[in-house]
Amino acid sequence: MPQLRDSGTHALTGSDGVDAPRSPQYGTGERIFGIETEYGVSMTGGERRIDARQVAATMFLPVVAQARSTNTYLRNGARLYLDVGSHPEYATAETRDPLDALEQDLAGESVIRKLALQAQERIRAKVGEHAMVHVFKNNVDSAGHAFGCHENYLVRRYVPLPVIERELLPFLITRQLFSGAGRVTDHGFELSQRADYLDEAVSSATTRARPMVNTRDEPHADPDQFRRLHVIIGDSNRSQFVTFMKLATTHLVLGVIESSVRAGRASGFQACTLADPNLANRAISRDITGRTAVRLAVDRGDGNAAWHPEGSASALEIQQYYLDIVRKAVTADPDSVSGTLPRTDVSRVLDDWQELLDLIAANDVAALADRLDWAAKYRLLSALGGHGRRIDPWRAQQLDMDYHDIVNGSVYPALVRRGMMRVLVSEQDVGRAVDRPPADTRAAMRGQFVREAMWRGARYSCDWTRLTLSEPVHGEVVMLDPFDAGPSPAFDEVLARLEKSASQA
Amino acid sequence: MPQEFAQGRARGEQRADDSQQPLERAQAETQTDALDQVLDDIASTLETNAQDYVNSFVQQGGQ
């Protein structure tokens, strides 16, 4: 059981009883979103084998040539790097809206795809023209190694960690009914890629244990005001609809949790506290009907013992319960909630969420197949393996993987081409997101900085809160507030210095 | 052990039959046609050695 290292919940007022100066967004329900994806790689069709490490290293040759490192930040504000275990990893710029996050995530696919195609050319020169590089946006390889798609949400600091565990975890675990990417296993079809590979529920520890949710003490923001919620339990999704809904629904649930803590009342979510989150997660993953009952905790706080007093509920019931509470909160204060997302229509999200639950309850896989990754896979596999034919298990596993191959996959592009998969973002908008950072977060400054520095051949480095110029001039900009798109005076000054030194060169 | 994917009795998956309303039947037919087209599109994938493809994908775990 990992130690919970947490620097403590910071109360609503400063310790001397006076309110500390707050970010303008501290009192609103606005959110910062980010998606980090670890990709898997492989090569097939060559005259000899090339392992993942070499494929990934080849992909990153252009990155190293430009940045002198396998870790770099891009002109759209994203971070691109080569992870431990040879996973190309892409972390999107900070965004204020799930639709922006989706666009930035798709931009990541585009960047990675381009690197892979370049690598494929190099590799073909060595091992023959039939070699193919595969880059999998999924969560498990063929040997059972697991890797992740992690979501980041900026959460107000006054929400205690135990509250997040109790109140958010049941939602995250049952969310797989629609966000699960699906997985072919030797014991049947599962909803979630990751369910069999997670250890603890909540942890502040980092690499060893694999928790479902993590809070980081480096929130990349003022730690007095915010904490960074790092959700590890999610699958890597190809469905744009799911990526969007995953973020939007989690945001709404977090909003209710935050406003309840602020108001000093129960959210109602504690009624869903699970007795054994890990067990529940696995059980739910094995049932596409969402009906398997999971045990609720014995002690679930006052006033909610009435909800399933027998102490168990299904994933569908738990999701519906969350939706109902969120809808009530939105109805009570519509302007306040809709104001938290600049581009997304909250009532539409609720209606879409309800429709998903209704279709899952009806087991209408065909209707869900244009939105949910697991349903799209399931339906395709049914079509192949139905009518008394049984599908070869290797073929099923191959198609499962192919679905996630963003470079040479055939299944997902065919589904899109035939109008069988919903697409929310145009190719043009993806192209824009590759090129430009979000305009309404500090990523705007980071992106511009990188663009300018690259253009002038300057030496620079970044992390999430800092821009550092080292050659031809020194400069540093600190950006503590992710909501602040600037430009700050420090930022203007550093750019001016850069421009001046370049014109003197 | 061969995988079996149960074919649910869902709206879209039923083969068009006379018991359905004309619109439903047309929708079911369209979905079945589109799925057949997808299967055509991925035909070359279905001809490759699946076991080789699957076993080629081996990483270390991520964080």
CSV table of N, CA and C in Angstrom, one decimal, chain A residues 170-323:
chain,number,residue,atom,x,y,z
A,170,PRO,N,-15.8,6.2,-8.4
A,170,PRO,CA,-16.9,5.4,-9.0
A,170,PRO,C,-17.2,5.9,-10.4
A,171,PHE,N,-17.2,7.2,-10.6
A,171,PHE,CA,-17.5,7.7,-11.9
A,171,PHE,C,-16.5,7.2,-12.9
A,172,LEU,N,-15.2,7.3,-12.6
A,172,LEU,CA,-14.1,7.0,-13.5
A,172,LEU,C,-14.1,5.5,-13.8
A,173,ILE,N,-14.5,4.7,-12.8
A,173,ILE,CA,-14.5,3.2,-13.1
A,173,ILE,C,-15.7,2.8,-14.0
A,174,THR,N,-16.8,3.5,-13.7
A,174,THR,CA,-18.0,3.1,-14.5
A,174,THR,C,-18.0,3.8,-15.9
A,175,ARG,N,-17.3,4.8,-16.0
A,175,ARG,CA,-17.2,5.6,-17.3
A,175,ARG,C,-16.8,4.7,-18.4
A,176,GLN,N,-16.1,3.6,-18.1
A,176,GLN,CA,-15.6,2.7,-19.2
A,176,GLN,C,-16.8,2.1,-20.0
A,177,LEU,N,-18.0,2.2,-19.5
A,177,LEU,CA,-19.1,1.8,-20.3
A,177,LEU,C,-19.1,2.5,-21.7
A,178,PHE,N,-18.7,3.8,-21.7
A,178,PHE,CA,-18.6,4.5,-23.0
A,178,PHE,C,-17.2,4.8,-23.4
A,179,SER,N,-16.3,4.9,-22.4
A,179,SER,CA,-15.0,5.4,-22.8
A,179,SER,C,-14.0,4.2,-23.0
A,180,GLY,N,-14.4,3.0,-22.6
A,180,GLY,CA,-13.6,1.8,-22.8
A,180,GLY,C,-13.3,1.6,-24.3
A,181,ALA,N,-12.0,1.3,-24.6
A,181,ALA,CA,-11.6,1.2,-26.0
A,181,ALA,C,-11.9,-0.3,-26.5
A,182,GLY,N,-12.2,-1.2,-25.6
A,182,GLY,CA,-12.5,-2.6,-25.9
A,182,GLY,C,-11.2,-3.3,-26.1
A,183,ARG,N,-11.2,-4.6,-25.7
A,183,ARG,CA,-10.0,-5.4,-25.9
A,183,ARG,C,-10.4,-6.9,-26.0
A,184,VAL,N,-9.8,-7.5,-27.0
A,184,VAL,CA,-9.9,-9.0,-27.3
A,184,VAL,C,-8.9,-9.7,-26.4
A,185,THR,N,-9.5,-10.6,-25.5
A,185,THR,CA,-8.6,-11.3,-24.6
A,185,THR,C,-8.9,-12.8,-24.8
A,186,ASP,N,-8.1,-13.7,-24.2
A,186,ASP,CA,-8.4,-15.1,-24.3
A,186,ASP,C,-9.5,-15.5,-23.4
A,187,HIS,N,-10.0,-14.6,-22.6
A,187,HIS,CA,-11.2,-14.9,-21.8
A,187,HIS,C,-12.4,-14.1,-22.2
A,188,GLY,N,-12.4,-13.6,-23.4
A,188,GLY,CA,-13.5,-12.8,-23.8
A,188,GLY,C,-13.3,-11.4,-24.2
A,189,PHE,N,-14.3,-10.7,-24.6
A,189,PHE,CA,-14.2,-9.3,-25.0
A,189,PHE,C,-14.3,-8.4,-23.8
A,190,GLU,N,-13.4,-7.5,-23.5
A,190,GLU,CA,-13.5,-6.6,-22.4
A,190,GLU,C,-13.8,-5.2,-22.9
A,191,LEU,N,-14.4,-4.4,-22.0
A,191,LEU,CA,-14.7,-3.0,-22.3
A,191,LEU,C,-13.4,-2.2,-22.2
A,192,SER,N,-12.6,-2.5,-21.2
A,192,SER,CA,-11.5,-1.6,-21.0
A,192,SER,C,-10.1,-2.3,-21.3
A,193,GLN,N,-9.2,-1.5,-21.9
A,193,GLN,CA,-7.9,-2.1,-22.2
A,193,GLN,C,-7.1,-2.2,-20.9
A,194,ARG,N,-7.4,-1.4,-19.9
A,194,ARG,CA,-6.5,-1.3,-18.8
A,194,ARG,C,-6.9,-2.0,-17.5
A,195,ALA,N,-8.1,-2.5,-17.5
A,195,ALA,CA,-8.7,-3.0,-16.2
A,195,ALA,C,-7.8,-4.0,-15.6
A,196,ASP,N,-7.3,-4.9,-16.4
A,196,ASP,CA,-6.5,-6.0,-15.8
A,196,ASP,C,-5.1,-5.6,-15.4
A,197,TYR,N,-4.7,-4.3,-15.6
A,197,TYR,CA,-3.3,-3.9,-15.4
A,197,TYR,C,-3.2,-2.7,-14.4
A,198,LEU,N,-4.2,-2.5,-13.5
A,198,LEU,CA,-4.1,-1.4,-12.6
A,198,LEU,C,-4.0,-2.0,-11.2
A,199,ASP,N,-3.3,-1.3,-10.3
A,199,ASP,CA,-3.0,-1.8,-9.0
A,199,ASP,C,-3.9,-1.0,-7.9
A,200,GLU,N,-3.3,0.1,-7.4
A,200,GLU,CA,-4.0,0.8,-6.4
A,200,GLU,C,-5.0,1.8,-6.9
A,201,ALA,N,-5.9,2.2,-6.1
A,201,ALA,CA,-7.0,3.1,-6.5
A,201,ALA,C,-6.4,4.5,-6.7
A,202,VAL,N,-6.0,5.1,-5.6
A,202,VAL,CA,-5.5,6.5,-5.6
A,202,VAL,C,-4.1,6.5,-5.0
A,203,SER,N,-3.2,7.3,-5.6
A,203,SER,CA,-1.9,7.3,-5.0
A,203,SER,C,-1.2,8.6,-5.4
A,204,SER,N,-0.3,9.0,-4.5
A,204,SER,CA,0.5,10.1,-4.8
A,204,SER,C,1.9,9.6,-5.2
A,205,ALA,N,2.1,8.3,-5.1
A,205,ALA,CA,3.4,7.7,-5.6
A,205,ALA,C,3.4,7.7,-7.1
A,206,THR,N,4.5,7.6,-7.7
A,206,THR,CA,4.5,7.8,-9.2
A,206,THR,C,4.6,6.4,-10.0
A,207,THR,N,5.9,5.9,-10.1
A,207,THR,CA,6.0,4.9,-11.1
A,207,THR,C,5.7,3.5,-10.7
A,208,ARG,N,6.0,3.1,-9.5
A,208,ARG,CA,6.0,1.7,-9.1
A,208,ARG,C,4.6,1.2,-9.2
A,209,ALA,N,3.7,1.6,-8.3
A,209,ALA,CA,2.4,1.1,-8.3
A,209,ALA,C,1.6,1.8,-9.5
A,210,ARG,N,0.7,1.1,-10.0
A,210,ARG,CA,-0.1,1.8,-11.1
A,210,ARG,C,-1.5,2.1,-10.6
A,211,PRO,N,-1.7,3.3,-10.1
A,211,PRO,CA,-3.0,3.7,-9.5
A,211,PRO,C,-3.9,4.1,-10.6
A,212,MET,N,-5.2,4.3,-10.2
A,212,MET,CA,-6.2,4.7,-11.2
A,212,MET,C,-6.1,6.2,-11.4
A,213,VAL,N,-5.8,6.9,-10.3
A,213,VAL,CA,-5.9,8.3,-10.2
A,213,VAL,C,-4.7,8.8,-9.4
A,214,ASN,N,-4.2,9.9,-9.6
A,214,ASN,CA,-3.0,10.4,-9.0
A,214,ASN,C,-3.1,11.8,-8.8
A,215,THR,N,-2.6,12.4,-7.7
A,215,THR,CA,-2.6,13.8,-7.6
A,215,THR,C,-1.1,14.2,-7.5
A,216,ARG,N,-0.7,15.2,-8.3
A,216,ARG,CA,0.7,15.5,-8.4
A,216,ARG,C,0.9,16.7,-7.5
A,217,ASP,N,2.0,16.7,-6.8
A,217,ASP,CA,2.4,17.9,-6.0
A,217,ASP,C,3.1,18.9,-6.9
A,218,GLU,N,3.4,18.5,-8.2
A,218,GLU,CA,3.8,19.6,-9.1
A,218,GLU,C,2.6,19.9,-9.9
A,219,PRO,N,1.7,20.8,-9.5
A,219,PRO,CA,0.5,21.0,-10.2
A,219,PRO,C,0.8,21.8,-11.5
A,220,HIS,N,2.0,22.3,-11.6
A,220,HIS,CA,2.4,23.2,-12.7
A,220,HIS,C,1.5,24.5,-12.7
A,221,ALA,N,1.2,24.9,-11.4
A,221,ALA,CA,0.4,26.1,-11.2
A,221,ALA,C,0.6,26.4,-9.8
A,222,ASP,N,0.0,27.5,-9.3
A,222,ASP,CA,0.2,27.9,-7.9
A,222,ASP,C,-0.4,26.8,-7.0
A,223,PRO,N,0.5,26.1,-6.2
A,223,PRO,CA,0.0,25.0,-5.4
A,223,PRO,C,-0.9,25.4,-4.3
A,224,ASP,N,-1.0,26.7,-4.0
A,224,ASP,CA,-1.9,27.1,-3.0
A,224,ASP,C,-3.4,27.1,-3.5
A,225,GLN,N,-3.5,27.1,-4.8
A,225,GLN,CA,-4.8,27.3,-5.4
A,225,GLN,C,-5.3,26.0,-6.1
A,226,PHE,N,-4.4,25.3,-6.7
A,226,PHE,CA,-4.8,24.2,-7.6
A,226,PHE,C,-4.0,23.0,-7.3
A,227,ARG,N,-4.6,21.9,-7.7
A,227,ARG,CA,-3.8,20.7,-7.7
A,227,ARG,C,-4.1,20.0,-9.1
A,228,ARG,N,-3.1,19.2,-9.5
A,228,ARG,CA,-3.3,18.6,-10.8
A,228,ARG,C,-3.8,17.2,-10.6
A,229,LEU,N,-5.0,16.9,-11.1
A,229,LEU,CA,-5.5,15.6,-11.0
A,229,LEU,C,-5.1,14.8,-12.3
A,230,HIS,N,-4.4,13.7,-12.1
A,230,HIS,CA,-3.8,12.9,-13.1
A,230,HIS,C,-4.6,11.6,-13.2
A,231,VAL,N,-5.4,11.5,-14.2
A,231,VAL,CA,-6.2,10.3,-14.3
A,231,VAL,C,-5.5,9.3,-15.2
A,232,ILE,N,-5.2,8.1,-14.6
A,232,ILE,CA,-4.4,7.1,-15.2
A,232,ILE,C,-5.3,6.0,-15.8
A,233,ILE,N,-6.5,5.8,-15.3
A,233,ILE,CA,-7.3,4.7,-15.6
A,233,ILE,C,-7.9,4.7,-17.0
A,234,GLY,N,-7.8,5.8,-17.7
A,234,GLY,CA,-8.5,5.8,-19.0
A,234,GLY,C,-7.8,5.1,-20.1
A,235,ASP,N,-8.6,4.6,-21.1
A,235,ASP,CA,-8.0,4.0,-22.2
A,235,ASP,C,-7.6,5.0,-23.3
A,236,SER,N,-6.7,4.6,-24.2
A,236,SER,CA,-6.4,5.4,-25.3
A,236,SER,C,-7.5,5.3,-26.3
A,237,ASN,N,-8.1,6.3,-26.8
A,237,ASN,CA,-9.3,6.3,-27.7
A,237,ASN,C,-9.0,6.8,-29.0
A,238,ARG,N,-9.5,6.1,-30.0
A,238,ARG,CA,-9.5,6.6,-31.4
A,238,ARG,C,-10.8,7.4,-31.7
A,239,SER,N,-11.8,7.1,-31.0
A,239,SER,CA,-13.1,7.8,-31.2
A,239,SER,C,-13.0,9.2,-30.7
A,240,GLN,N,-13.2,10.1,-31.6
A,240,GLN,CA,-13.1,11.6,-31.3
A,240,GLN,C,-14.3,11.9,-30.3
A,241,PHE,N,-15.4,11.3,-30.6
A,241,PHE,CA,-16.6,11.5,-29.7
A,241,PHE,C,-16.3,11.1,-28.3
A,242,VAL,N,-15.6,10.0,-28.1
A,242,VAL,CA,-15.3,9.5,-26.8
A,242,VAL,C,-14.3,10.4,-26.1
A,243,THR,N,-13.2,10.7,-26.8
A,243,THR,CA,-12.2,11.6,-26.2
A,243,THR,C,-12.9,12.9,-25.7
A,244,PHE,N,-13.7,13.4,-26.5
A,244,PHE,CA,-14.4,14.7,-26.1
A,244,PHE,C,-15.3,14.4,-24.9
A,245,MET,N,-16.1,13.4,-24.9
A,245,MET,CA,-17.1,13.1,-23.9
A,245,MET,C,-16.4,12.7,-22.5
A,246,LYS,N,-15.3,12.0,-22.7
A,246,LYS,CA,-14.5,11.6,-21.5
A,246,LYS,C,-14.1,12.8,-20.7
A,247,LEU,N,-13.6,13.8,-21.4
A,247,LEU,CA,-13.2,15.0,-20.7
A,247,LEU,C,-14.4,15.9,-20.3
A,248,ALA,N,-15.4,16.0,-21.1
A,248,ALA,CA,-16.5,16.9,-20.8
A,248,ALA,C,-17.3,16.3,-19.5
A,249,THR,N,-17.5,15.0,-19.5
A,249,THR,CA,-18.3,14.5,-18.4
A,249,THR,C,-17.5,14.5,-17.1
A,250,THR,N,-16.2,14.2,-17.2
A,250,THR,CA,-15.4,14.3,-16.0
A,250,THR,C,-15.3,15.7,-15.4
A,251,HIS,N,-15.2,16.7,-16.3
A,251,HIS,CA,-15.2,18.1,-15.9
A,251,HIS,C,-16.5,18.4,-15.2
A,252,LEU,N,-17.6,18.0,-15.7
A,252,LEU,CA,-18.9,18.3,-15.0
A,252,LEU,C,-19.0,17.7,-13.6
A,253,VAL,N,-18.5,16.4,-13.5
A,253,VAL,CA,-18.5,15.8,-12.2
A,253,VAL,C,-17.6,16.5,-11.2
A,254,LEU,N,-16.4,16.9,-11.7
A,254,LEU,CA,-15.5,17.6,-10.9
A,254,LEU,C,-16.1,18.9,-10.4
A,255,GLY,N,-16.9,19.6,-11.3
A,255,GLY,CA,-17.5,20.8,-11.0
A,255,GLY,C,-18.5,20.7,-9.8
A,256,VAL,N,-19.2,19.6,-9.8
A,256,VAL,CA,-20.2,19.4,-8.7
A,256,VAL,C,-19.4,19.1,-7.4
A,257,ILE,N,-18.3,18.3,-7.5
A,257,ILE,CA,-17.5,18.0,-6.3
A,257,ILE,C,-16.9,19.3,-5.7
A,258,GLU,N,-16.4,20.1,-6.6
A,258,GLU,CA,-15.8,21.4,-6.2
A,258,GLU,C,-16.8,22.3,-5.5
A,259,SER,N,-17.9,22.5,-6.2
A,259,SER,CA,-18.9,23.5,-5.7
A,259,SER,C,-19.5,22.9,-4.4
A,260,SER,N,-19.6,21.6,-4.2
A,260,SER,CA,-20.2,21.1,-3.0
A,260,SER,C,-19.2,21.3,-1.8
A,261,VAL,N,-17.9,21.1,-2.1
A,261,VAL,CA,-16.9,21.3,-1.0
A,261,VAL,C,-17.0,22.8,-0.6
A,262,ARG,N,-17.0,23.7,-1.6
A,262,ARG,CA,-17.1,25.1,-1.4
A,262,ARG,C,-18.3,25.5,-0.6
A,263,ALA,N,-19.4,24.9,-0.9
A,263,ALA,CA,-20.6,25.2,-0.1
A,263,ALA,C,-20.8,24.5,1.2
A,264,GLY,N,-19.9,23.6,1.4
A,264,GLY,CA,-19.9,22.9,2.7
A,264,GLY,C,-21.0,21.8,2.8
A,265,ARG,N,-21.4,21.3,1.7
A,265,ARG,CA,-22.5,20.3,1.7
A,265,ARG,C,-22.1,19.1,0.9
A,266,ALA,N,-22.8,18.0,1.1
A,266,ALA,CA,-22.5,16.7,0.4
A,266,ALA,C,-22.9,16.8,-1.1
A,267,SER,N,-22.1,16.3,-2.0
A,267,SER,CA,-22.5,16.3,-3.4
A,267,SER,C,-23.6,15.3,-3.7
A,268,GLY,N,-23.6,14.2,-2.9
A,268,GLY,CA,-24.5,13.1,-3.2
A,268,GLY,C,-23.7,11.9,-3.8
A,269,PHE,N,-22.5,12.2,-4.4
A,269,PHE,CA,-21.8,11.2,-5.0
A,269,PHE,C,-21.2,10.1,-4.1
A,270,GLN,N,-21.2,10.5,-2.8
A,270,GLN,CA,-20.6,9.5,-1.8
A,270,GLN,C,-21.5,8.3,-1.7
A,271,ALA,N,-22.7,8.3,-2.2
A,271,ALA,CA,-23.6,7.1,-2.2
A,271,ALA,C,-23.0,6.0,-3.0
A,272,CYS,N,-22.2,6.4,-4.0
A,272,CYS,CA,-21.6,5.4,-5.0
A,272,CYS,C,-20.3,4.9,-4.5
A,273,THR,N,-19.8,5.3,-3.4
A,273,THR,CA,-18.4,4.8,-2.9
A,273,THR,C,-18.4,3.3,-3.0
A,274,LEU,N,-17.3,2.8,-3.7
A,274,LEU,CA,-17.2,1.4,-3.9
A,274,LEU,C,-16.4,0.7,-2.8
A,275,ALA,N,-16.8,-0.5,-2.5
A,275,ALA,CA,-16.2,-1.3,-1.5
A,275,ALA,C,-14.8,-1.7,-1.9
A,276,ASP,N,-14.6,-2.1,-3.2
A,276,ASP,CA,-13.3,-2.5,-3.7
A,276,ASP,C,-13.2,-2.0,-5.2
A,277,PRO,N,-12.6,-0.9,-5.3
A,277,PRO,CA,-12.5,-0.2,-6.7
A,277,PRO,C,-11.9,-1.1,-7.7
A,278,ASN,N,-10.8,-1.8,-7.3
A,278,ASN,CA,-10.1,-2.6,-8.3
A,278,ASN,C,-10.9,-3.8,-8.8
A,279,LEU,N,-11.6,-4.4,-7.9
A,279,LEU,CA,-12.4,-5.6,-8.2
A,279,LEU,C,-13.6,-5.1,-9.1
A,280,ALA,N,-14.2,-4.0,-8.7
A,280,ALA,CA,-15.3,-3.5,-9.5
A,280,ALA,C,-14.9,-3.1,-10.9
A,281,ASN,N,-13.7,-2.5,-11.0
A,281,ASN,CA,-13.2,-2.1,-12.3
A,281,ASN,C,-13.1,-3.4,-13.2
A,282,ARG,N,-12.5,-4.4,-12.7
A,282,ARG,CA,-12.4,-5.7,-13.5
A,282,ARG,C,-13.7,-6.3,-13.9
A,283,ALA,N,-14.6,-6.3,-12.9
A,283,ALA,CA,-15.9,-6.9,-13.1
A,283,ALA,C,-16.7,-6.2,-14.2
A,284,ILE,N,-16.6,-4.9,-14.1
A,284,ILE,CA,-17.4,-4.0,-15.1
A,284,ILE,C,-16.8,-4.2,-16.5
A,285,SER,N,-15.5,-4.3,-16.5
A,285,SER,CA,-14.8,-4.4,-17.8
A,285,SER,C,-15.3,-5.7,-18.6
A,286,ARG,N,-15.7,-6.7,-17.8
A,286,ARG,CA,-16.1,-8.0,-18.5
A,286,ARG,C,-17.5,-8.1,-18.9
A,287,ASP,N,-18.3,-7.0,-18.8
A,287,ASP,CA,-19.7,-7.0,-19.1
A,287,ASP,C,-20.1,-5.9,-19.9
A,288,ILE,N,-20.3,-6.1,-21.2
A,288,ILE,CA,-20.7,-5.0,-22.1
A,288,ILE,C,-22.1,-4.5,-21.9
A,289,THR,N,-22.9,-5.3,-21.1
A,289,THR,CA,-24.3,-4.8,-20.8
A,289,THR,C,-24.4,-3.8,-19.7
A,290,GLY,N,-23.3,-3.7,-18.9
A,290,GLY,CA,-23.3,-2.7,-17.8
A,290,GLY,C,-24.1,-3.1,-16.6
A,291,ARG,N,-24.5,-4.4,-16.6
A,291,ARG,CA,-25.5,-4.8,-15.6
A,291,ARG,C,-24.9,-5.5,-14.4
A,292,THR,N,-23.6,-5.9,-14.5
A,292,THR,CA,-23.0,-6.6,-13.3
A,292,THR,C,-23.0,-5.7,-12.1
A,293,ALA,N,-23.5,-6.3,-11.0
A,293,ALA,CA,-23.6,-5.5,-9.8
A,293,ALA,C,-22.3,-5.5,-9.1
A,294,VAL,N,-21.9,-4.3,-8.5
A,294,VAL,CA,-20.6,-4.2,-7.8
A,294,VAL,C,-20.9,-3.7,-6.4
A,295,ARG,N,-20.1,-4.1,-5.4
A,295,ARG,CA,-20.4,-3.8,-4.0
A,295,ARG,C,-20.1,-2.4,-3.7
A,296,LEU,N,-21.0,-1.8,-3.0
A,296,LEU,CA,-20.8,-0.4,-2.5
A,296,LEU,C,-20.2,-0.5,-1.1
A,297,ALA,N,-19.5,0.6,-0.7
A,297,ALA,CA,-18.9,0.6,0.6
A,297,ALA,C,-20.0,0.6,1.7
A,298,VAL,N,-19.6,0.0,2.8
A,298,VAL,CA,-20.6,-0.1,3.9
A,298,VAL,C,-20.9,1.3,4.4
A,299,ASP,N,-19.9,2.1,4.6
A,299,ASP,CA,-20.1,3.5,5.2
A,299,ASP,C,-20.1,4.5,4.0
A,300,ARG,N,-21.2,5.0,3.7
A,300,ARG,CA,-21.3,5.9,2.5
A,300,ARG,C,-21.9,7.2,2.9
A,301,GLY,N,-21.7,7.6,4.2
A,301,GLY,CA,-22.1,8.9,4.6
A,301,GLY,C,-23.6,9.0,4.8
A,302,ASP,N,-24.1,10.1,5.4
A,302,ASP,CA,-25.5,10.3,5.8
A,302,ASP,C,-26.3,10.5,4.5
A,303,GLY,N,-27.6,10.1,4.7
A,303,GLY,CA,-28.6,10.6,3.7
A,303,GLY,C,-28.6,9.8,2.4
A,304,ASN,N,-27.6,8.9,2.2
A,304,ASN,CA,-27.7,8.2,0.9
A,304,ASN,C,-27.8,6.7,1.1
A,305,ALA,N,-27.9,6.3,2.3
A,305,ALA,CA,-28.1,4.9,2.6
A,305,ALA,C,-29.3,4.4,1.9
A,306,ALA,N,-30.2,5.3,1.5
A,306,ALA,CA,-31.5,4.9,0.8
A,306,ALA,C,-31.2,4.5,-0.6
A,307,TRP,N,-30.1,4.9,-1.2
A,307,TRP,CA,-29.8,4.5,-2.6
A,307,TRP,C,-29.1,3.2,-2.5
A,308,HIS,N,-29.8,2.2,-3.0
A,308,HIS,CA,-29.3,0.8,-3.0
A,308,HIS,C,-28.8,0.4,-1.6
A,309,PRO,N,-29.8,0.4,-0.7
A,309,PRO,CA,-29.5,0.0,0.7
A,309,PRO,C,-29.0,-1.4,0.8
A,310,GLU,N,-29.2,-2.3,-0.2
A,310,GLU,CA,-28.7,-3.6,-0.1
A,310,GLU,C,-27.2,-3.7,-0.4
A,311,GLY,N,-26.7,-2.5,-0.8
A,311,GLY,CA,-25.2,-2.4,-0.9
A,311,GLY,C,-24.6,-2.8,-2.2
A,312,SER,N,-25.3,-2.9,-3.3
A,312,SER,CA,-24.7,-3.1,-4.6
A,312,SER,C,-25.4,-2.3,-5.7
A,313,ALA,N,-24.7,-2.0,-6.7
A,313,ALA,CA,-25.3,-1.3,-7.9
A,313,ALA,C,-24.6,-1.7,-9.1
A,314,SER,N,-25.2,-1.5,-10.3
A,314,SER,CA,-24.5,-1.8,-11.5
A,314,SER,C,-23.8,-0.6,-12.0
A,315,ALA,N,-22.9,-0.8,-13.0
A,315,ALA,CA,-22.2,0.4,-13.6
A,315,ALA,C,-23.2,1.3,-14.2
A,316,LEU,N,-24.2,0.8,-14.9
A,316,LEU,CA,-25.2,1.6,-15.5
A,316,LEU,C,-25.9,2.5,-14.5
A,317,GLU,N,-26.3,1.9,-13.4
A,317,GLU,CA,-27.0,2.6,-12.3
A,317,GLU,C,-26.1,3.7,-11.8
A,318,ILE,N,-24.9,3.4,-11.6
A,318,ILE,CA,-23.9,4.4,-11.0
A,318,ILE,C,-23.8,5.6,-12.0
A,319,GLN,N,-23.6,5.3,-13.3
A,319,GLN,CA,-23.4,6.3,-14.2
A,319,GLN,C,-24.7,7.2,-14.3
A,320,GLN,N,-25.9,6.6,-14.2
A,320,GLN,CA,-27.1,7.3,-14.3
A,320,GLN,C,-27.2,8.2,-13.0
A,321,TYR,N,-26.8,7.7,-11.9
A,321,TYR,CA,-26.8,8.5,-10.7
A,321,TYR,C,-26.0,9.7,-10.8
A,322,TYR,N,-24.8,9.6,-11.3
A,322,TYR,CA,-23.9,10.7,-11.5
A,322,TYR,C,-24.5,11.7,-12.5
A,323,LEU,N,-25.1,11.2,-13.6
A,323,LEU,CA,-25.7,12.1,-14.6
A,323,LEU,C,-26.8,12.9,-14.0
